[in-house]
Short mmCIF file of C-alpha atoms in Angstrom, two decimals:
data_model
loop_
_atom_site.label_atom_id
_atom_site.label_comp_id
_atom_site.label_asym_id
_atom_site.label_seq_id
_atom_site.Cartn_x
_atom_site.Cartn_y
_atom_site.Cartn_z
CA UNK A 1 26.73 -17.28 49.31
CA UNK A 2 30.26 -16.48 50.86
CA UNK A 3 31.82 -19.10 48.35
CA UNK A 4 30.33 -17.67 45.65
CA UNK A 5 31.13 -13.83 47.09
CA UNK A 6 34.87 -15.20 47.80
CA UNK A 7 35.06 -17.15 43.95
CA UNK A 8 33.87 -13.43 42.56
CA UNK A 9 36.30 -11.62 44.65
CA UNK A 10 39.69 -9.83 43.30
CA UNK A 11 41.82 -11.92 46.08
CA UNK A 12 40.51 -15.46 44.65
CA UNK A 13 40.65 -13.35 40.82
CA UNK A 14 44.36 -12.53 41.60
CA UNK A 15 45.45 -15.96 42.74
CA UNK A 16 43.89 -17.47 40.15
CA UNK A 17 45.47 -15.02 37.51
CA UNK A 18 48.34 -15.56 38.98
CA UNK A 19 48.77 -19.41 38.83
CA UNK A 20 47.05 -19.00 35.28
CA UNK A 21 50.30 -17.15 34.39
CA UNK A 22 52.96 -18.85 36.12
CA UNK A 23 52.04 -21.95 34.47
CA UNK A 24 51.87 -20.60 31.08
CA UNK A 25 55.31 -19.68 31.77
CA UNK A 26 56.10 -23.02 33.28
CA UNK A 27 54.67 -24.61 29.91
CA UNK A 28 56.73 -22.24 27.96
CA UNK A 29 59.76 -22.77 29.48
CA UNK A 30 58.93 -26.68 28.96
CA UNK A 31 58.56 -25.96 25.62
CA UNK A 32 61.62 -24.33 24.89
CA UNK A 33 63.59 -27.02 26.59
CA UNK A 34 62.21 -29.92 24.85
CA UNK A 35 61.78 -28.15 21.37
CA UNK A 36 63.21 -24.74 20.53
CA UNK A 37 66.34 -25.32 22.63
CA UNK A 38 66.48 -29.42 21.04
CA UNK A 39 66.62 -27.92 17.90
CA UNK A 40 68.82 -24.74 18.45
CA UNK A 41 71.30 -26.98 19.60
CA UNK A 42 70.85 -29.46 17.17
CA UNK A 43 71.67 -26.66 14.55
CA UNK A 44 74.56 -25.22 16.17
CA UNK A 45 76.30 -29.33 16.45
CA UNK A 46 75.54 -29.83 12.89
CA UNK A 47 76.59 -25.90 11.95
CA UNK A 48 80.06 -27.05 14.11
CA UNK A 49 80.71 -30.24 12.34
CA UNK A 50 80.14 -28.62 8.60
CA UNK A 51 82.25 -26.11 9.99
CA UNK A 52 85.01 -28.90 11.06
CA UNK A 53 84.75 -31.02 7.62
CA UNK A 54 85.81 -27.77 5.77
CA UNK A 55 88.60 -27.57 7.82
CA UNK A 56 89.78 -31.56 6.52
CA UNK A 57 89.02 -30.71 3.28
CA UNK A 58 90.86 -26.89 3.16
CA UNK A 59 93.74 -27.75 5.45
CA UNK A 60 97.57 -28.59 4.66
CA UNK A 61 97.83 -30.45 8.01
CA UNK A 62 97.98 -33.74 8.66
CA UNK A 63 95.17 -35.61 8.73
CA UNK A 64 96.27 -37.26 12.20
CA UNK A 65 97.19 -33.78 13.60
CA UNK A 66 94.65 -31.83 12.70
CA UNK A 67 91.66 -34.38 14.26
CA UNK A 68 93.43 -34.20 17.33
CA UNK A 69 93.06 -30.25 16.91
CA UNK A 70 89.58 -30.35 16.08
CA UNK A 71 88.29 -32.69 18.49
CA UNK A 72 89.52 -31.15 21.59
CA UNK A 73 88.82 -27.60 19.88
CA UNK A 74 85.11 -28.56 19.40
CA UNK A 75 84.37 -30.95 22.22
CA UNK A 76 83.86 -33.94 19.54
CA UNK A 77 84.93 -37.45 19.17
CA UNK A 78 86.74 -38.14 15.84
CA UNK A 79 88.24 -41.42 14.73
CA UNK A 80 90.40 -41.95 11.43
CA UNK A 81 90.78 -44.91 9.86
CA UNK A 82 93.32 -45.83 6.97
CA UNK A 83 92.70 -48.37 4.01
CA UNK A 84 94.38 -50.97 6.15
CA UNK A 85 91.71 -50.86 8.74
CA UNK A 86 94.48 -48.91 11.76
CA UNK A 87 92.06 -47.16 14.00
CA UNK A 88 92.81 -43.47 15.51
CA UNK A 89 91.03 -41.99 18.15
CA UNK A 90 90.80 -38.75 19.46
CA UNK A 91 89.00 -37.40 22.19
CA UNK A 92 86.96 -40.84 22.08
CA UNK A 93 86.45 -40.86 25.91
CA UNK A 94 84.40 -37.77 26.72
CA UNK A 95 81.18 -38.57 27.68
CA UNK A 96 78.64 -39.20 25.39
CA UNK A 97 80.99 -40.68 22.73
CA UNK A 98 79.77 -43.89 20.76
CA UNK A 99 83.45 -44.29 18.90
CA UNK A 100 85.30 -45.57 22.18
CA UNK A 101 82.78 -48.77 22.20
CA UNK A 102 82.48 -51.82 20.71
CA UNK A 103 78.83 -51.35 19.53
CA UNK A 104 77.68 -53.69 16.27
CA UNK A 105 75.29 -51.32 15.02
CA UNK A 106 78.17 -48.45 14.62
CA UNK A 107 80.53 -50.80 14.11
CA UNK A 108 78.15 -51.93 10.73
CA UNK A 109 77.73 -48.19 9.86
CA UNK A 110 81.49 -47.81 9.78
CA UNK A 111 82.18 -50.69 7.87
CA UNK A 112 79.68 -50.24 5.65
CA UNK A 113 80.59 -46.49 4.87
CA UNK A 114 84.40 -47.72 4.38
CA UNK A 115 83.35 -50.24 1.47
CA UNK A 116 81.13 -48.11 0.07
CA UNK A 117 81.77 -45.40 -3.13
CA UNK A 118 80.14 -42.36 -0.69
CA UNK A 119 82.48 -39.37 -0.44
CA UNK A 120 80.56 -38.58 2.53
CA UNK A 121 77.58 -39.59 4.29
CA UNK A 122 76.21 -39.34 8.04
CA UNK A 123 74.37 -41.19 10.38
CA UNK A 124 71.40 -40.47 13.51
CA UNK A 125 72.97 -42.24 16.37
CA UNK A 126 70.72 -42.79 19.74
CA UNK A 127 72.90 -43.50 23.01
CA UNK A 128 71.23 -46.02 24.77
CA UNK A 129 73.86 -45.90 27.68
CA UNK A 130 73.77 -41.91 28.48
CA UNK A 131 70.29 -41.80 26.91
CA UNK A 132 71.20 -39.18 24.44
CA UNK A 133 70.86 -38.96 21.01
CA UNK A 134 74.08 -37.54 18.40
CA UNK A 135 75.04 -36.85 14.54
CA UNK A 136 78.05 -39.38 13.39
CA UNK A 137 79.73 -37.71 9.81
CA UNK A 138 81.66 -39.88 7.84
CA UNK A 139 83.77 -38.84 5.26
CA UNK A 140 87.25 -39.67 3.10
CA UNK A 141 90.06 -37.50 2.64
CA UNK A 142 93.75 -38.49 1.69
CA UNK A 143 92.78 -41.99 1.52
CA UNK A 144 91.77 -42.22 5.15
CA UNK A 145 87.76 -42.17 6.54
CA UNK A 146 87.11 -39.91 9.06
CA UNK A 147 84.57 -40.09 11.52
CA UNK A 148 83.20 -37.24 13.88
CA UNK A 149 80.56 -37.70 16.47
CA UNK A 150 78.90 -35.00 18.19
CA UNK A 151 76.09 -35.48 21.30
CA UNK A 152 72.90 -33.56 19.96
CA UNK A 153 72.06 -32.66 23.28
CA UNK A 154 73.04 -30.67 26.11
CA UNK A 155 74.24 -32.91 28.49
CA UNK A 156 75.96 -30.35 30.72
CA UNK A 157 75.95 -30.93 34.84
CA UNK A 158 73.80 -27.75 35.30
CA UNK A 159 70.87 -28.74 32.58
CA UNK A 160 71.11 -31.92 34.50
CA UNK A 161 70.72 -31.15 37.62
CA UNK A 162 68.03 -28.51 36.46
CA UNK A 163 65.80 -31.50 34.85
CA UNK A 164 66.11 -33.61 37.98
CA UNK A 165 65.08 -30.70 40.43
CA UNK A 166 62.53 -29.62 37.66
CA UNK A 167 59.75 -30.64 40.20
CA UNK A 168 60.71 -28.19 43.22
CA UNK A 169 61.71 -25.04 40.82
CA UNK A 170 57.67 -25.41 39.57
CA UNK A 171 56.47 -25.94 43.42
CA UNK A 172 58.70 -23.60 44.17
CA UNK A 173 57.42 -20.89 42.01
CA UNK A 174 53.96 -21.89 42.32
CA UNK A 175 54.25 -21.11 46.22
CA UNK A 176 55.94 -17.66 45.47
CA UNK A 177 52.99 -17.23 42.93
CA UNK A 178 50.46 -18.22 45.81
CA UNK A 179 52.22 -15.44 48.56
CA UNK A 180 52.50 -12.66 45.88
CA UNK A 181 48.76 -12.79 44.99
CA UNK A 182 47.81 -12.79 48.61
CA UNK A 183 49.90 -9.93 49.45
CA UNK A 184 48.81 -7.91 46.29
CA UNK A 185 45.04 -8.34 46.63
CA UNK A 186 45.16 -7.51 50.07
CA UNK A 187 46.63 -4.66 49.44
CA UNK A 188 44.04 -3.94 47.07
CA UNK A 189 40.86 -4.94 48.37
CA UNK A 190 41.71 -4.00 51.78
CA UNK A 191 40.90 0.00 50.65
CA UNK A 192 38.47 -1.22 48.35
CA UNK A 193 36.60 -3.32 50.94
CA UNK A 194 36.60 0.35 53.35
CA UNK A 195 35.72 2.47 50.55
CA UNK A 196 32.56 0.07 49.84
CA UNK A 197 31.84 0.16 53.61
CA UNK A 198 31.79 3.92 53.66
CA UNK A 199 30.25 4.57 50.36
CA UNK A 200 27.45 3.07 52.19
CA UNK A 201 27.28 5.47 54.50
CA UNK A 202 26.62 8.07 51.92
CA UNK A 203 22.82 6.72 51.12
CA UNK A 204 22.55 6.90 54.92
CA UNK A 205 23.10 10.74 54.90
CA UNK A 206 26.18 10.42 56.38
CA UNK A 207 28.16 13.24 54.27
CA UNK A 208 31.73 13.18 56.63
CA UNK A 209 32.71 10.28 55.52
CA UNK A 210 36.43 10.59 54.62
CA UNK A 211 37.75 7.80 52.35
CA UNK A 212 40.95 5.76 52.30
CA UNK A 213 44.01 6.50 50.20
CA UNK A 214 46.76 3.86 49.61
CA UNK A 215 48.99 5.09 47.13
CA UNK A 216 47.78 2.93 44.34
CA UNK A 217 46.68 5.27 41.57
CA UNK A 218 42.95 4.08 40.64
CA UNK A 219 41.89 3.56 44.07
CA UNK A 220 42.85 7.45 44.92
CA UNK A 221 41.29 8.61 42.18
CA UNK A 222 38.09 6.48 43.14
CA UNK A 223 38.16 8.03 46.62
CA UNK A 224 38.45 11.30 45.46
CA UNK A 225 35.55 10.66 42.83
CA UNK A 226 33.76 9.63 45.98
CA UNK A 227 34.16 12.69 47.74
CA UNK A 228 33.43 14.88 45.24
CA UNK A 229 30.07 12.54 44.95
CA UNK A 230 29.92 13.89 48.42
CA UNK A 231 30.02 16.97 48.47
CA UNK A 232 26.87 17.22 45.35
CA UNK A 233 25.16 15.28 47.64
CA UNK A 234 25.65 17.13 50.99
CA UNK A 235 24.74 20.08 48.59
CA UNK A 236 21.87 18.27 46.85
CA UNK A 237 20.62 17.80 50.22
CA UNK A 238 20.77 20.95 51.49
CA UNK A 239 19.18 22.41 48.11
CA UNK A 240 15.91 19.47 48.67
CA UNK A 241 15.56 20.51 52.34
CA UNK A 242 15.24 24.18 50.82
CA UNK A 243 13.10 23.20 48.24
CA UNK A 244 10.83 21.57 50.50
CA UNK A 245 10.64 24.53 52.66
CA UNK A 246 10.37 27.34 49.89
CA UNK A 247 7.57 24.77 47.78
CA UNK A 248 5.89 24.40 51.04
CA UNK A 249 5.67 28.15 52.15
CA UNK A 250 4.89 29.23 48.47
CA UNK A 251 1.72 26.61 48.76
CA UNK A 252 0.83 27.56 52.67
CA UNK A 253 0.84 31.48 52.27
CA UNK A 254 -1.68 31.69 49.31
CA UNK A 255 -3.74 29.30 50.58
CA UNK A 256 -3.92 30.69 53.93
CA UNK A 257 -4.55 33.99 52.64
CA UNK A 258 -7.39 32.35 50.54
CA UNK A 259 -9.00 30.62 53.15
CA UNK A 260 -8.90 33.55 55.42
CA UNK A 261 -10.51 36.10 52.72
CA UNK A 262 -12.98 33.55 52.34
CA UNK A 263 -14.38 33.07 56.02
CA UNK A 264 -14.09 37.14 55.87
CA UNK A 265 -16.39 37.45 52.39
CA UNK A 266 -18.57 34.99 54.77
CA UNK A 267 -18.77 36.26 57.89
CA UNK A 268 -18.12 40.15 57.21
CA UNK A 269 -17.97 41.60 53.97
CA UNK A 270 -20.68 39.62 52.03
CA UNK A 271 -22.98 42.21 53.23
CA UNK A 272 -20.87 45.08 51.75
CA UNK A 273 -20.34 44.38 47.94
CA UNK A 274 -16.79 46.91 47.82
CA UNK A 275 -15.29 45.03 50.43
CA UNK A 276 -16.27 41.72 49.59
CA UNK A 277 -14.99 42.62 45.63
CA UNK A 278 -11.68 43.49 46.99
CA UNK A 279 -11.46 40.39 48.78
CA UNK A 280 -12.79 38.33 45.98
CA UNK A 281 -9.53 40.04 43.70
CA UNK A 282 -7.51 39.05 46.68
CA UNK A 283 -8.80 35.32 46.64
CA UNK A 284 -8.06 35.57 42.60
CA UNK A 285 -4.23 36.90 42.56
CA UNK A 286 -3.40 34.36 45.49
CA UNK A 287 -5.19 32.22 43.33
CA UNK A 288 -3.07 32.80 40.15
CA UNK A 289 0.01 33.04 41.81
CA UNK A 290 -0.57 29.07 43.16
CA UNK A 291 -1.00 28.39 39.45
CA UNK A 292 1.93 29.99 38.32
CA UNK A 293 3.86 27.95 40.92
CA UNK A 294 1.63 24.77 39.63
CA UNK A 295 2.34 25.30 36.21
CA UNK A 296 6.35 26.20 36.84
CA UNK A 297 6.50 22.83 38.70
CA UNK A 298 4.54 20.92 35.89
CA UNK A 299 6.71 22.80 32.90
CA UNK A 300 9.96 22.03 35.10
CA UNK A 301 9.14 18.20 35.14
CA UNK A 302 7.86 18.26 31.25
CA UNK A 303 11.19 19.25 30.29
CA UNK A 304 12.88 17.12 32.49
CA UNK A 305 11.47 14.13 31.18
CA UNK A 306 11.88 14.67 27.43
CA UNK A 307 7.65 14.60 27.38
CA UNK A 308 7.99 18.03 25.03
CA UNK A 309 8.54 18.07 21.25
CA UNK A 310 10.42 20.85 20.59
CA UNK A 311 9.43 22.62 17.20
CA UNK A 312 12.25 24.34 15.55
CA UNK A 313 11.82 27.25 13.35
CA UNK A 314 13.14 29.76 11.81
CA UNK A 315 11.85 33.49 13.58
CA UNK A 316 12.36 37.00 14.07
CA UNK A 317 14.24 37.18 17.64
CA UNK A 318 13.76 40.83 17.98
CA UNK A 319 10.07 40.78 16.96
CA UNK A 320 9.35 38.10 19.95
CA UNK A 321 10.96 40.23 22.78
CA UNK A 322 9.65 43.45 21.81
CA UNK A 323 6.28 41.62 22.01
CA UNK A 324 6.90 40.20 25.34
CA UNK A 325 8.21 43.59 26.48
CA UNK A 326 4.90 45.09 25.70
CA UNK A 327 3.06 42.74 28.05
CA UNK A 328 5.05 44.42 31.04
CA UNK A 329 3.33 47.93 30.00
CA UNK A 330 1.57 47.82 33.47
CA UNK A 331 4.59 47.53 35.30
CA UNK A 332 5.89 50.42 33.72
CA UNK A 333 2.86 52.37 34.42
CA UNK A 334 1.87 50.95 37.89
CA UNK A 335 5.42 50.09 39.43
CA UNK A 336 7.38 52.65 37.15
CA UNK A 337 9.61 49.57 36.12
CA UNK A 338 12.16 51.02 32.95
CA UNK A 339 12.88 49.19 30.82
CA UNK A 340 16.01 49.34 28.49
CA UNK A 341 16.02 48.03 24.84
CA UNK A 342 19.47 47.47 23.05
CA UNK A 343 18.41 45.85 20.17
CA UNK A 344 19.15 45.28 16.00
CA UNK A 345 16.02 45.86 13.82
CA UNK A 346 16.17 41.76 12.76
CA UNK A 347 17.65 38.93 13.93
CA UNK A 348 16.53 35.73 12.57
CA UNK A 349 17.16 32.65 14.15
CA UNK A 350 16.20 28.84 14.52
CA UNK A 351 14.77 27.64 17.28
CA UNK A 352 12.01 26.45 19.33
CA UNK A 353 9.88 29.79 19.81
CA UNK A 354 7.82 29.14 22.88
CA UNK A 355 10.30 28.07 24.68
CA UNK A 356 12.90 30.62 23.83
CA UNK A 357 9.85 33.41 24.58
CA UNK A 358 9.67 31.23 28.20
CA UNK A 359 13.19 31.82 28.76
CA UNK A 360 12.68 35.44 27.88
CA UNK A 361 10.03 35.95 30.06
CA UNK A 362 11.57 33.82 33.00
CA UNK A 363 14.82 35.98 33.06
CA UNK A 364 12.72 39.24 32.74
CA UNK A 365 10.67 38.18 35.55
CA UNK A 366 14.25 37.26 37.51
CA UNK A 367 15.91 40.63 37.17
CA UNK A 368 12.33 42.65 37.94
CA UNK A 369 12.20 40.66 41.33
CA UNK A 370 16.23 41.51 42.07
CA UNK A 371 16.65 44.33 40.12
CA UNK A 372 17.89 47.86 42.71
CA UNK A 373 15.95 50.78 43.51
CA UNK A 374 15.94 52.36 40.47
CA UNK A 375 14.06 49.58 38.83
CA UNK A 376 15.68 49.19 35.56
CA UNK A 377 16.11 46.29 33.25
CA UNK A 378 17.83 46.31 30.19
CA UNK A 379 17.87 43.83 27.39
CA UNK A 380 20.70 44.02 25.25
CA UNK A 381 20.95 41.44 21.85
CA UNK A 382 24.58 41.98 20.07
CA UNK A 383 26.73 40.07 17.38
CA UNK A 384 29.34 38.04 19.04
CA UNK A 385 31.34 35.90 16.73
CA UNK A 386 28.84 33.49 15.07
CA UNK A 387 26.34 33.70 17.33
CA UNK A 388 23.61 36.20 19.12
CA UNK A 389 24.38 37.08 22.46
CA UNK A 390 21.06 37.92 24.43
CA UNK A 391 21.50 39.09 27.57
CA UNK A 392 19.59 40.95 30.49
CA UNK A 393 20.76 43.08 32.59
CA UNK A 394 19.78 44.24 36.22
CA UNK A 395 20.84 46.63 38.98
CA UNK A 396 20.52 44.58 42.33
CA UNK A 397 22.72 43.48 44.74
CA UNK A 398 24.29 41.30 42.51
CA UNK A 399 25.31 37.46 43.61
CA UNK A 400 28.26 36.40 45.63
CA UNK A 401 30.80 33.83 43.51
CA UNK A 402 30.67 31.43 45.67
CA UNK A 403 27.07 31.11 44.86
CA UNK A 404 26.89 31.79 41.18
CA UNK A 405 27.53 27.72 40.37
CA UNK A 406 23.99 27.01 42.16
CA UNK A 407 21.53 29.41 40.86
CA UNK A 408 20.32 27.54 38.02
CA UNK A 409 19.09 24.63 40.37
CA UNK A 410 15.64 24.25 41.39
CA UNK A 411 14.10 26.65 44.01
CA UNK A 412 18.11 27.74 45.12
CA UNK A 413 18.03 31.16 45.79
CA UNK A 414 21.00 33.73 46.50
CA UNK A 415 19.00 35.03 49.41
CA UNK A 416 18.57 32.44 52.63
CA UNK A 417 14.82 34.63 53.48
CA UNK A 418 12.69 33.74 50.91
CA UNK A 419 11.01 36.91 48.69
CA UNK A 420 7.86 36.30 47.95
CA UNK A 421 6.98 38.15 44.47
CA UNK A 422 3.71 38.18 41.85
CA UNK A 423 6.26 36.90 39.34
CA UNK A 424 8.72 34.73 41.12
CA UNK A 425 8.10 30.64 41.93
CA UNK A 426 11.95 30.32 42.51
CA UNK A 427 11.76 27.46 39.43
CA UNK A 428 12.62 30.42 36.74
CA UNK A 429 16.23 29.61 35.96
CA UNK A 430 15.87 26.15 36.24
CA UNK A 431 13.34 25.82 33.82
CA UNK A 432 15.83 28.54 31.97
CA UNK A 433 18.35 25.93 32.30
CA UNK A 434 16.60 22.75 31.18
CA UNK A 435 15.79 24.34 28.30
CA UNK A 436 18.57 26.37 26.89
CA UNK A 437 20.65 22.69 27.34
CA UNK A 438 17.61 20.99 25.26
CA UNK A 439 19.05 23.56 22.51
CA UNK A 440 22.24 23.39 23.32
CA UNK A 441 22.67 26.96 23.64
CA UNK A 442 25.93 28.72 25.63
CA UNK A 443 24.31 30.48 28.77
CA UNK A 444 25.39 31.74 32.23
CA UNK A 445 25.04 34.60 34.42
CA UNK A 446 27.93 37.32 35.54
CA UNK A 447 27.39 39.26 38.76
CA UNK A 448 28.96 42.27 40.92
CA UNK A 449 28.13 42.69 44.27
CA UNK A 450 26.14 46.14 44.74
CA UNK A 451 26.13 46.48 40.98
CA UNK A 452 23.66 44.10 39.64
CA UNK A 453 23.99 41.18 37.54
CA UNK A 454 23.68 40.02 33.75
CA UNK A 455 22.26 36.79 32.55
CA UNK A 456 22.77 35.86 28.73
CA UNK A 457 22.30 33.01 26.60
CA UNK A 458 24.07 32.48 22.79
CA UNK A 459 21.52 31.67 20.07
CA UNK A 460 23.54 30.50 17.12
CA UNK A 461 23.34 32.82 13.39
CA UNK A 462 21.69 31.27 10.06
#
């Protein structure tokens, strides 16, 4: 298991990328010797000796002076013979030359060219002593033939030298190749290997960690990603432990308050029928405010989940929140609640009804549990741009900013001492939330402390 954790590793990667490269480089540079540079040079020796032919064939000089010239000028070997068969040589004992021998098989080429009717001709020559291989032109001009040889490889002391210590340069780099990668995915994986360590720590609840930095780019930004991860979680956390508590206190109160109405109606007030029918109405309203929680968890996790089919239609707006204001009339009589209406005659809009109506009602039932002493809530729908802006407005105590991020999660609220209210489960604005996302709708909430706040939503125009 270590092999294999070591073969997937970046440190074994990185070598092995490494090596990967350095001997593609050592193949090209093979390459290039023993082709591209054969045949650059090859080009430039036969580009020098057109180059020197011209020069017999263009030039005043004497033959004899000018070969002397050339050959020294262009590091050849050049020998002229006359029709009587007297031999000059000129630079002939450079190394490399084949003229300054008494070799049969140039000695035939020579003779042969000399009796023949060619103007010019040239010959592949392979030095069997210096192991090189050259070009040998032959050509007449002012009754003499003139023969140049040039080597068609580099046979310089410092090529030379490099092709017999070939072998160490490759080990050479190949070691260089080995410490590099070792150096360079230790520096890597070093931070890497503590920020996996630490990460750890995270699903251990562990949330002051503090993560490496190194200077390398991606592995800061990775350990910054990682404490941001963090933080949510340290605030996740927090906002589960509260849920917990809140879900849990919701459930207890009611059905304490049930239970304890119920050993009354048995013990006491069975035998007075008023009493026990205002403790059977208690029973009921604790009863219907555990299903409003129910139901508030069970919508919450519907919408969550994708399980709803949202129907899209075109509707009245206005029509819909008028109607939903008039199922509040007993607030306004019982609890003198006002409530403000800013509205156009008709707004039509697409969208999914019911659950625009549940947002409605979820933010109404919000800013009646926070609104201030005078109890007012307005709703106010106005043109902005190409959309509707709906909003609702209250005059509470308004939310701090530092808290304004985490009201629309589930059971957060921007008082630590729970409220208990008919209306409120402390789910409203998360269920607000899921849904206005579902439709893709602009929302969000602005808030001044000891003023009151204003939560809106965007509902786009036909």
């Amino acid at each position: 298991m270590n092999i294999k954790k070591k073969i997937k590793g970046i440190e074994f990667k990185t070598l092995m990328f490494i090596l990967i490269f350095n001997i593609g480089i050592i193949l090209l540079l093979w390459f290039s010797e023993n082709i591209i540079f054969s045949l650059l040079y090859r080009n430039y020796q036969i580009n020098k000796m057109n180059n020197i032919i011209e020069e017999f064939n263009f030039s005043n000089k004497d033959t004899y002076v000018l070969a002397e010239q050339l050959a020294y000028e262009n590091e050849v070997c050049i020998k002229v013979i006359d029709n009587n068969y007297v031999a000059f040589n000129f630079n002939t004992l450079q190394k490399g030359c084949v003229l300054n021998n008494n070799d049969k098989i140039i000695n035939n080429k020579i003779k042969k060219f000399i009796l023949s009717d060619k103007a010019s001709d040239y010959f592949n020559i392979t030095n069997y002593k210096t192991d090189t291989k050259g070009i040998l032109y032959a050509f007449k001009t002012n009754s003499k033939n003139v023969f140049i040889y040039s080597n068609l490889e580099n046979v310089s002391s410092f090529i030379k030298l490099f092709q017999g210590q070939k072998i160490y340069f490759i080990l050479l780099i190949i070691l260089c190749s080995v410490l590099i990668s070792f150096f360079l995915a230790n520096k890597i994986t070093k931070p890497i290997r503590e920020i996996t360590k630490k990460a750890k720590s995270l699903g251990e609840g562990k949330y002051d960690t503090k993560f490496p930095k190194n200077g390398v780019l991606e592995i800061e930004e990775l350990s910054k990603t990682l404490e941001e991860v963090q933080k949510e979680l340290s605030k996740s956390d927090e906002l589960k432990r509260d849920l917990m508590a809140n879900v849990s206190h919701d459930l207890k109160t009611p059905l304490t308050m049930i239970k304890a109405y119920a050993e009354m109606i048995k013990d006491i007030s069975h035998k007075e029928p008023k009493k026990m029918n205002e403790h059977l109405d208690i029973i009921m309203e604790e009863t219907d405010r555990l299903t409003i929680l129910v139901n508030d968890i069970l919508e919450l996790s519907k919408v969550q989940n994708d399980s709803y089919m949202y129907n899209y239609e075109e509707y009245d707006l206005i029509k819909e929140i008028k109607g939903i204001i008039k199922r509040y009339s007993v607030m306004k009589e019982l609890e003198e609640y006002k409530f403000i209406l800013d509205l156009p005659k008709k707004v039509i809009v697409k969208a999914d009804k019911n659950k625009i109506n549940q947002v409605m009602y979820n933010l109404l039932n919000n800013a009646i549990n926070y609104t201030g002493k005078d109890k007012i809530v307005k709703i106010k729908v106005t043109k902005e741009n190409k959309d509707y802006l709906v909003e609702i407005i209250d005059t509470g105590k308004g939310i701090k900013k530092d808290e304004l991020s985490y009201i629309w999660d589930k059971y957060y609220k921007n008082e630590k001492n729970h409220r208990r209210n008919v209306v409120s489960t402390g789910l409203g604005l998360s269920i607000v939330k899921e849904i206005l996302n579902k439709h893709n709708f602009e929302y969000g909430v602005t808030s001044e402390i000891n003023k009151g706040s204003v939560f809106y939503f965007k509902i786009n125009m036909l």
